[in-house]
Amino acid sequence: MTDLHPEDTAAMRRENGGRDFRLFLRQQIANGQARRTTPPAVKPPPPPGHLPGAWPAGARPPDPPPRHHTDADWQYALDRYRNGHGHDNDPCHCGSCPTTTKENQ
């Protein structure tokens, strides 16, 4: 920034009826606003050989996870649970149920 002394200010106000001083101050404001505004961001160029699209050429989305159990297996497990899964009359043999013991297996 320009160092402005009181003598300089008085001289600018005397010259041209103060027009020089007003122009000087307007230029100071314009310089400050130019420093404050940031230039628009420039989008970087795409990498060489880039083709637009979601997947690279020759690629495809992953396959869905394989289904290990059929709908009939799930229905059987649900019916068994509703009918007292793991009770004394129908002990569970799944291996992860807390009622599973070595005696039940």
Short mmCIF file of N, CA, C and O in Angstrom, two decimals:
data_model
loop_
_atom_site.label_atom_id
_atom_site.label_comp_id
_atom_site.label_asym_id
_atom_site.label_seq_id
_atom_site.Cartn_x
_atom_site.Cartn_y
_atom_site.Cartn_z
N MET A 1 0.84 -1.18 0.00
CA MET A 1 0.00 0.00 0.00
C MET A 1 0.88 1.23 0.00
O MET A 1 1.97 1.24 0.53
N THR A 2 0.37 2.25 -0.56
CA THR A 2 1.09 3.51 -0.65
C THR A 2 1.08 4.21 0.70
O THR A 2 0.05 4.32 1.34
N ASP A 3 2.27 4.66 1.12
CA ASP A 3 2.34 5.43 2.36
C ASP A 3 1.85 6.84 2.06
O ASP A 3 2.40 7.55 1.22
N LEU A 4 0.82 7.25 2.73
CA LEU A 4 0.20 8.55 2.51
C LEU A 4 0.40 9.40 3.75
O LEU A 4 -0.05 9.05 4.83
N HIS A 5 1.10 10.52 3.59
CA HIS A 5 1.37 11.42 4.70
C HIS A 5 0.38 12.57 4.66
O HIS A 5 -0.22 12.86 3.62
N PRO A 6 0.17 13.26 5.77
CA PRO A 6 -0.78 14.37 5.80
C PRO A 6 -0.45 15.46 4.77
O PRO A 6 -1.36 16.06 4.20
N GLU A 7 0.84 15.68 4.51
CA GLU A 7 1.20 16.72 3.52
C GLU A 7 0.75 16.31 2.11
O GLU A 7 0.30 17.14 1.32
N ASP A 8 0.86 15.01 1.82
CA ASP A 8 0.43 14.51 0.51
C ASP A 8 -1.08 14.66 0.35
O ASP A 8 -1.58 15.04 -0.72
N THR A 9 -1.80 14.36 1.41
CA THR A 9 -3.25 14.48 1.36
C THR A 9 -3.66 15.93 1.12
O THR A 9 -4.54 16.21 0.30
N ALA A 10 -3.01 16.85 1.83
CA ALA A 10 -3.33 18.28 1.67
C ALA A 10 -3.02 18.75 0.25
O ALA A 10 -3.79 19.51 -0.34
N ALA A 11 -1.91 18.28 -0.32
CA ALA A 11 -1.53 18.70 -1.67
C ALA A 11 -2.53 18.15 -2.70
O ALA A 11 -2.92 18.87 -3.64
N MET A 12 -2.98 16.92 -2.53
CA MET A 12 -3.94 16.35 -3.48
C MET A 12 -5.29 17.06 -3.38
O MET A 12 -5.98 17.22 -4.39
N ARG A 13 -5.67 17.48 -2.20
CA ARG A 13 -6.94 18.20 -2.05
C ARG A 13 -6.88 19.58 -2.68
O ARG A 13 -7.89 20.08 -3.16
N ARG A 14 -5.71 20.18 -2.69
CA ARG A 14 -5.57 21.53 -3.29
C ARG A 14 -5.57 21.49 -4.82
O ARG A 14 -6.09 22.39 -5.47
N GLU A 15 -5.00 20.42 -5.40
CA GLU A 15 -4.86 20.35 -6.85
C GLU A 15 -6.18 19.95 -7.51
O GLU A 15 -6.88 19.05 -7.05
N ASN A 16 -6.51 20.63 -8.59
CA ASN A 16 -7.70 20.34 -9.40
C ASN A 16 -8.98 20.31 -8.57
O ASN A 16 -9.90 19.54 -8.85
N GLY A 17 -9.06 21.08 -7.55
CA GLY A 17 -10.27 21.19 -6.74
C GLY A 17 -10.60 19.91 -5.97
O GLY A 17 -11.77 19.64 -5.70
N GLY A 18 -9.60 19.10 -5.66
CA GLY A 18 -9.80 17.87 -4.90
C GLY A 18 -10.10 16.66 -5.78
O GLY A 18 -10.30 15.55 -5.28
N ARG A 19 -10.13 16.88 -7.09
CA ARG A 19 -10.43 15.78 -8.01
C ARG A 19 -9.37 14.69 -7.95
O ARG A 19 -9.69 13.49 -7.97
N ASP A 20 -8.11 15.06 -7.86
CA ASP A 20 -7.03 14.07 -7.77
C ASP A 20 -7.16 13.20 -6.52
O ASP A 20 -6.92 11.99 -6.57
N PHE A 21 -7.54 13.82 -5.42
CA PHE A 21 -7.68 13.07 -4.16
C PHE A 21 -8.82 12.05 -4.27
O PHE A 21 -8.69 10.90 -3.85
N ARG A 22 -9.97 12.45 -4.86
CA ARG A 22 -11.09 11.53 -5.03
C ARG A 22 -10.70 10.36 -5.95
O ARG A 22 -11.04 9.21 -5.69
N LEU A 23 -9.99 10.67 -7.04
CA LEU A 23 -9.55 9.61 -7.95
C LEU A 23 -8.60 8.64 -7.25
O LEU A 23 -8.66 7.43 -7.45
N PHE A 24 -7.72 9.19 -6.43
CA PHE A 24 -6.76 8.36 -5.69
C PHE A 24 -7.51 7.41 -4.75
O PHE A 24 -7.22 6.21 -4.69
N LEU A 25 -8.49 7.93 -4.00
CA LEU A 25 -9.23 7.09 -3.06
C LEU A 25 -10.05 6.04 -3.80
O LEU A 25 -10.14 4.88 -3.35
N ARG A 26 -10.66 6.41 -4.93
CA ARG A 26 -11.42 5.42 -5.70
C ARG A 26 -10.52 4.30 -6.21
O ARG A 26 -10.91 3.14 -6.23
N GLN A 27 -9.30 4.68 -6.62
CA GLN A 27 -8.37 3.65 -7.08
C GLN A 27 -7.93 2.74 -5.93
O GLN A 27 -7.76 1.54 -6.12
N GLN A 28 -7.79 3.28 -4.74
CA GLN A 28 -7.45 2.46 -3.58
C GLN A 28 -8.56 1.46 -3.27
O GLN A 28 -8.29 0.29 -2.95
N ILE A 29 -9.80 1.90 -3.40
CA ILE A 29 -10.93 0.99 -3.17
C ILE A 29 -10.94 -0.11 -4.23
O ILE A 29 -11.12 -1.29 -3.93
N ALA A 30 -10.74 0.26 -5.49
CA ALA A 30 -10.72 -0.73 -6.57
C ALA A 30 -9.59 -1.74 -6.38
O ALA A 30 -9.77 -2.94 -6.60
N ASN A 31 -8.42 -1.28 -5.96
CA ASN A 31 -7.30 -2.19 -5.71
C ASN A 31 -7.63 -3.18 -4.59
O ASN A 31 -7.31 -4.37 -4.67
N GLY A 32 -8.26 -2.69 -3.53
CA GLY A 32 -8.62 -3.57 -2.41
C GLY A 32 -9.65 -4.60 -2.82
O GLY A 32 -9.57 -5.77 -2.44
N GLN A 33 -10.65 -4.19 -3.63
CA GLN A 33 -11.66 -5.15 -4.08
C GLN A 33 -11.07 -6.18 -5.02
O GLN A 33 -11.47 -7.34 -5.01
N ALA A 34 -10.11 -5.78 -5.83
CA ALA A 34 -9.48 -6.73 -6.75
C ALA A 34 -8.68 -7.78 -5.97
O ALA A 34 -8.62 -8.95 -6.38
N ARG A 35 -8.08 -7.40 -4.87
CA ARG A 35 -7.34 -8.36 -4.05
C ARG A 35 -8.29 -9.30 -3.32
O ARG A 35 -7.96 -10.45 -3.04
N ARG A 36 -9.48 -8.81 -2.98
CA ARG A 36 -10.43 -9.60 -2.22
C ARG A 36 -11.13 -10.66 -3.07
O ARG A 36 -11.42 -11.75 -2.60
N THR A 37 -11.42 -10.35 -4.30
CA THR A 37 -12.13 -11.31 -5.14
C THR A 37 -11.15 -12.33 -5.69
O THR A 37 -10.05 -12.01 -6.11
N THR A 38 -11.57 -13.58 -5.67
CA THR A 38 -10.72 -14.65 -6.18
C THR A 38 -11.10 -14.93 -7.63
O THR A 38 -12.28 -14.86 -7.98
N PRO A 39 -10.15 -15.26 -8.44
CA PRO A 39 -10.48 -15.58 -9.82
C PRO A 39 -11.29 -16.87 -9.87
O PRO A 39 -11.19 -17.72 -8.99
N PRO A 40 -12.12 -17.04 -10.90
CA PRO A 40 -12.91 -18.27 -10.98
C PRO A 40 -12.01 -19.50 -11.12
O PRO A 40 -10.97 -19.44 -11.77
N ALA A 41 -12.42 -20.58 -10.48
CA ALA A 41 -11.64 -21.81 -10.53
C ALA A 41 -11.70 -22.41 -11.92
O ALA A 41 -12.77 -22.49 -12.53
N VAL A 42 -10.58 -22.81 -12.41
CA VAL A 42 -10.50 -23.42 -13.73
C VAL A 42 -10.56 -24.93 -13.57
O VAL A 42 -9.82 -25.51 -12.78
N LYS A 43 -11.47 -25.57 -14.29
CA LYS A 43 -11.61 -27.01 -14.21
C LYS A 43 -10.38 -27.66 -14.83
O LYS A 43 -9.98 -27.31 -15.93
N PRO A 44 -9.75 -28.61 -14.12
CA PRO A 44 -8.56 -29.24 -14.68
C PRO A 44 -8.93 -30.09 -15.90
O PRO A 44 -10.04 -30.64 -15.97
N PRO A 45 -8.03 -30.20 -16.83
CA PRO A 45 -8.35 -31.01 -18.01
C PRO A 45 -8.44 -32.49 -17.64
O PRO A 45 -7.82 -32.94 -16.68
N PRO A 46 -9.23 -33.26 -18.37
CA PRO A 46 -9.34 -34.70 -18.06
C PRO A 46 -8.02 -35.40 -18.36
O PRO A 46 -7.22 -34.92 -19.17
N PRO A 47 -7.76 -36.53 -17.70
CA PRO A 47 -6.52 -37.25 -17.97
C PRO A 47 -6.48 -37.74 -19.42
O PRO A 47 -7.53 -37.93 -20.04
N PRO A 48 -5.31 -37.96 -19.95
CA PRO A 48 -5.21 -38.43 -21.33
C PRO A 48 -5.94 -39.75 -21.53
O PRO A 48 -5.85 -40.65 -20.70
N GLY A 49 -6.66 -39.85 -22.61
CA GLY A 49 -7.37 -41.08 -22.92
C GLY A 49 -8.68 -41.26 -22.17
O GLY A 49 -9.29 -42.32 -22.23
N HIS A 50 -9.12 -40.24 -21.44
CA HIS A 50 -10.34 -40.35 -20.64
C HIS A 50 -11.57 -40.34 -21.54
O HIS A 50 -11.70 -39.50 -22.42
N LEU A 51 -12.46 -41.30 -21.33
CA LEU A 51 -13.74 -41.32 -22.01
C LEU A 51 -14.82 -41.05 -20.98
O LEU A 51 -14.82 -41.67 -19.91
N PRO A 52 -15.75 -40.13 -21.24
CA PRO A 52 -16.76 -39.83 -20.23
C PRO A 52 -17.68 -41.02 -19.99
O PRO A 52 -17.99 -41.78 -20.91
N GLY A 53 -18.08 -41.19 -18.77
CA GLY A 53 -18.99 -42.28 -18.39
C GLY A 53 -18.70 -42.72 -16.97
O GLY A 53 -17.71 -42.31 -16.36
N ALA A 54 -19.56 -43.55 -16.42
CA ALA A 54 -19.43 -43.96 -15.03
C ALA A 54 -18.35 -45.02 -14.83
O ALA A 54 -17.67 -45.01 -13.81
N TRP A 55 -18.18 -45.92 -15.78
CA TRP A 55 -17.21 -47.00 -15.62
C TRP A 55 -16.15 -46.89 -16.71
O TRP A 55 -16.44 -46.53 -17.84
N PRO A 56 -14.90 -47.19 -16.38
CA PRO A 56 -13.86 -47.18 -17.42
C PRO A 56 -14.19 -48.20 -18.50
O PRO A 56 -14.93 -49.17 -18.28
N ALA A 57 -13.62 -47.99 -19.67
CA ALA A 57 -13.87 -48.90 -20.78
C ALA A 57 -13.47 -50.32 -20.40
O ALA A 57 -12.41 -50.56 -19.83
N GLY A 58 -14.33 -51.29 -20.69
CA GLY A 58 -14.04 -52.69 -20.40
C GLY A 58 -14.39 -53.10 -18.99
O GLY A 58 -14.20 -54.25 -18.61
N ALA A 59 -14.91 -52.20 -18.17
CA ALA A 59 -15.26 -52.53 -16.79
C ALA A 59 -16.78 -52.60 -16.66
O ALA A 59 -17.52 -52.10 -17.49
N ARG A 60 -17.23 -53.23 -15.59
CA ARG A 60 -18.66 -53.30 -15.32
C ARG A 60 -18.86 -53.33 -13.81
O ARG A 60 -17.92 -53.60 -13.06
N PRO A 61 -20.06 -53.07 -13.35
CA PRO A 61 -20.30 -53.10 -11.91
C PRO A 61 -20.10 -54.51 -11.36
O PRO A 61 -20.20 -55.49 -12.10
N PRO A 62 -19.82 -54.62 -10.07
CA PRO A 62 -19.63 -55.95 -9.49
C PRO A 62 -20.93 -56.75 -9.49
O PRO A 62 -22.02 -56.19 -9.48
N ASP A 63 -20.79 -58.06 -9.49
CA ASP A 63 -21.95 -58.94 -9.43
C ASP A 63 -22.58 -58.87 -8.05
O ASP A 63 -21.89 -58.60 -7.06
N PRO A 64 -23.87 -59.14 -7.95
CA PRO A 64 -24.48 -59.18 -6.62
C PRO A 64 -23.91 -60.38 -5.84
O PRO A 64 -23.45 -61.35 -6.44
N PRO A 65 -23.93 -60.30 -4.52
CA PRO A 65 -23.39 -61.42 -3.75
C PRO A 65 -24.19 -62.69 -4.02
O PRO A 65 -25.41 -62.64 -4.25
N PRO A 66 -23.54 -63.83 -4.01
CA PRO A 66 -24.26 -65.08 -4.30
C PRO A 66 -25.24 -65.41 -3.18
O PRO A 66 -25.00 -65.12 -2.01
N ARG A 67 -26.34 -66.02 -3.55
CA ARG A 67 -27.34 -66.44 -2.57
C ARG A 67 -27.03 -67.88 -2.16
O ARG A 67 -26.98 -68.77 -3.00
N HIS A 68 -26.81 -68.06 -0.88
CA HIS A 68 -26.47 -69.40 -0.38
C HIS A 68 -27.72 -70.17 0.02
O HIS A 68 -27.68 -71.39 0.12
N HIS A 69 -28.82 -69.47 0.30
CA HIS A 69 -30.04 -70.12 0.76
C HIS A 69 -31.17 -69.79 -0.19
O HIS A 69 -31.32 -68.67 -0.64
N THR A 70 -31.99 -70.76 -0.44
CA THR A 70 -33.15 -70.55 -1.30
C THR A 70 -34.29 -69.96 -0.47
O THR A 70 -34.23 -69.93 0.77
N ASP A 71 -35.33 -69.53 -1.15
CA ASP A 71 -36.50 -69.00 -0.44
C ASP A 71 -37.14 -70.07 0.44
O ASP A 71 -37.64 -69.78 1.53
N ALA A 72 -37.11 -71.31 -0.01
CA ALA A 72 -37.68 -72.41 0.79
C ALA A 72 -36.88 -72.60 2.08
O ALA A 72 -37.46 -72.88 3.14
N ASP A 73 -35.56 -72.43 2.02
CA ASP A 73 -34.73 -72.54 3.23
C ASP A 73 -35.10 -71.46 4.24
O ASP A 73 -35.21 -71.71 5.44
N TRP A 74 -35.30 -70.24 3.75
CA TRP A 74 -35.66 -69.14 4.64
C TRP A 74 -37.05 -69.37 5.24
O TRP A 74 -37.27 -69.10 6.43
N GLN A 75 -37.98 -69.85 4.46
CA GLN A 75 -39.33 -70.10 4.96
C GLN A 75 -39.31 -71.21 6.02
O GLN A 75 -39.97 -71.10 7.05
N TYR A 76 -38.53 -72.27 5.79
CA TYR A 76 -38.41 -73.35 6.77
C TYR A 76 -37.82 -72.82 8.08
O TYR A 76 -38.32 -73.15 9.17
N ALA A 77 -36.78 -71.98 7.98
CA ALA A 77 -36.16 -71.43 9.19
C ALA A 77 -37.14 -70.53 9.93
O ALA A 77 -37.20 -70.57 11.17
N LEU A 78 -37.93 -69.76 9.20
CA LEU A 78 -38.89 -68.88 9.85
C LEU A 78 -39.99 -69.68 10.53
O LEU A 78 -40.37 -69.39 11.69
N ASP A 79 -40.50 -70.70 9.88
CA ASP A 79 -41.52 -71.55 10.48
C ASP A 79 -40.98 -72.25 11.73
O ASP A 79 -41.67 -72.34 12.75
N ARG A 80 -39.78 -72.72 11.66
CA ARG A 80 -39.17 -73.41 12.79
C ARG A 80 -38.98 -72.47 13.97
O ARG A 80 -39.22 -72.84 15.12
N TYR A 81 -38.59 -71.23 13.69
CA TYR A 81 -38.42 -70.25 14.75
C TYR A 81 -39.76 -69.93 15.41
O TYR A 81 -39.87 -69.83 16.62
N ARG A 82 -40.79 -69.78 14.60
CA ARG A 82 -42.12 -69.46 15.14
C ARG A 82 -42.69 -70.61 15.97
O ARG A 82 -43.49 -70.39 16.87
N ASN A 83 -42.29 -71.81 15.66
CA ASN A 83 -42.80 -72.98 16.39
C ASN A 83 -41.95 -73.35 17.59
O ASN A 83 -42.11 -74.44 18.13
N GLY A 84 -41.06 -72.52 18.03
CA GLY A 84 -40.30 -72.79 19.24
C GLY A 84 -38.89 -73.24 18.97
O GLY A 84 -38.42 -74.24 19.51
N HIS A 85 -38.20 -72.55 18.15
CA HIS A 85 -36.81 -72.85 17.79
C HIS A 85 -35.96 -72.94 19.04
O HIS A 85 -35.91 -72.02 19.83
N GLY A 86 -35.29 -74.03 19.22
CA GLY A 86 -34.35 -74.18 20.31
C GLY A 86 -34.96 -74.64 21.61
O GLY A 86 -34.28 -74.66 22.62
N HIS A 87 -36.25 -75.01 21.62
CA HIS A 87 -36.84 -75.51 22.87
C HIS A 87 -36.39 -76.95 23.11
O HIS A 87 -35.80 -77.59 22.25
N ASP A 88 -36.74 -77.44 24.27
CA ASP A 88 -36.33 -78.80 24.64
C ASP A 88 -36.90 -79.85 23.70
O ASP A 88 -36.27 -80.86 23.42
N ASN A 89 -38.15 -79.61 23.21
CA ASN A 89 -38.75 -80.62 22.34
C ASN A 89 -38.19 -80.54 20.92
O ASN A 89 -38.38 -81.45 20.13
N ASP A 90 -37.53 -79.42 20.55
CA ASP A 90 -36.96 -79.26 19.21
C ASP A 90 -35.61 -78.54 19.36
O ASP A 90 -35.51 -77.36 19.08
N PRO A 91 -34.57 -79.25 19.83
CA PRO A 91 -33.29 -78.58 20.04
C PRO A 91 -32.69 -78.09 18.72
O PRO A 91 -32.89 -78.70 17.68
N CYS A 92 -31.98 -77.00 18.82
CA CYS A 92 -31.37 -76.39 17.63
C CYS A 92 -30.01 -77.03 17.37
O CYS A 92 -29.23 -77.27 18.28
N HIS A 93 -29.71 -77.27 16.11
CA HIS A 93 -28.43 -77.85 15.72
C HIS A 93 -27.63 -76.91 14.83
O HIS A 93 -26.79 -77.35 14.06
N CYS A 94 -27.90 -75.61 14.95
CA CYS A 94 -27.25 -74.68 14.03
C CYS A 94 -25.81 -74.40 14.43
O CYS A 94 -25.01 -73.98 13.61
N GLY A 95 -25.45 -74.56 15.68
CA GLY A 95 -24.08 -74.31 16.10
C GLY A 95 -23.85 -72.91 16.65
O GLY A 95 -22.89 -72.68 17.36
N SER A 96 -24.73 -71.96 16.33
CA SER A 96 -24.54 -70.61 16.85
C SER A 96 -25.61 -70.23 17.86
O SER A 96 -25.54 -69.18 18.47
N CYS A 97 -26.60 -71.08 18.05
CA CYS A 97 -27.67 -70.81 18.99
C CYS A 97 -27.18 -71.13 20.41
O CYS A 97 -26.48 -72.12 20.61
N PRO A 98 -27.53 -70.32 21.40
CA PRO A 98 -27.05 -70.59 22.77
C PRO A 98 -27.59 -71.87 23.36
O PRO A 98 -27.04 -72.40 24.31
N THR A 99 -28.68 -72.42 22.81
CA THR A 99 -29.22 -73.67 23.36
C THR A 99 -28.50 -74.90 22.80
O THR A 99 -28.77 -76.00 23.23
N THR A 100 -27.61 -74.70 21.86
CA THR A 100 -26.88 -75.82 21.27
C THR A 100 -25.84 -76.33 22.25
O THR A 100 -25.04 -75.57 22.75
N THR A 101 -25.89 -77.59 22.52
CA THR A 101 -24.89 -78.22 23.39
C THR A 101 -24.35 -79.42 22.65
O THR A 101 -24.89 -79.87 21.64
N LYS A 102 -23.28 -80.00 23.16
CA LYS A 102 -22.72 -81.19 22.54
C LYS A 102 -23.69 -82.36 22.63
O LYS A 102 -23.68 -83.26 21.80
N GLU A 103 -24.56 -82.35 23.66
CA GLU A 103 -25.52 -83.42 23.80
C GLU A 103 -26.58 -83.35 22.70
O GLU A 103 -27.12 -84.38 22.28
N ASN A 104 -26.93 -82.12 22.24
CA ASN A 104 -27.98 -81.95 21.23
C ASN A 104 -27.47 -82.27 19.82
O ASN A 104 -28.26 -82.51 18.93
N GLN A 105 -26.21 -82.27 19.62
CA GLN A 105 -25.67 -82.46 18.27
C GLN A 105 -25.52 -83.90 17.91
O GLN A 105 -25.31 -84.80 18.56
#
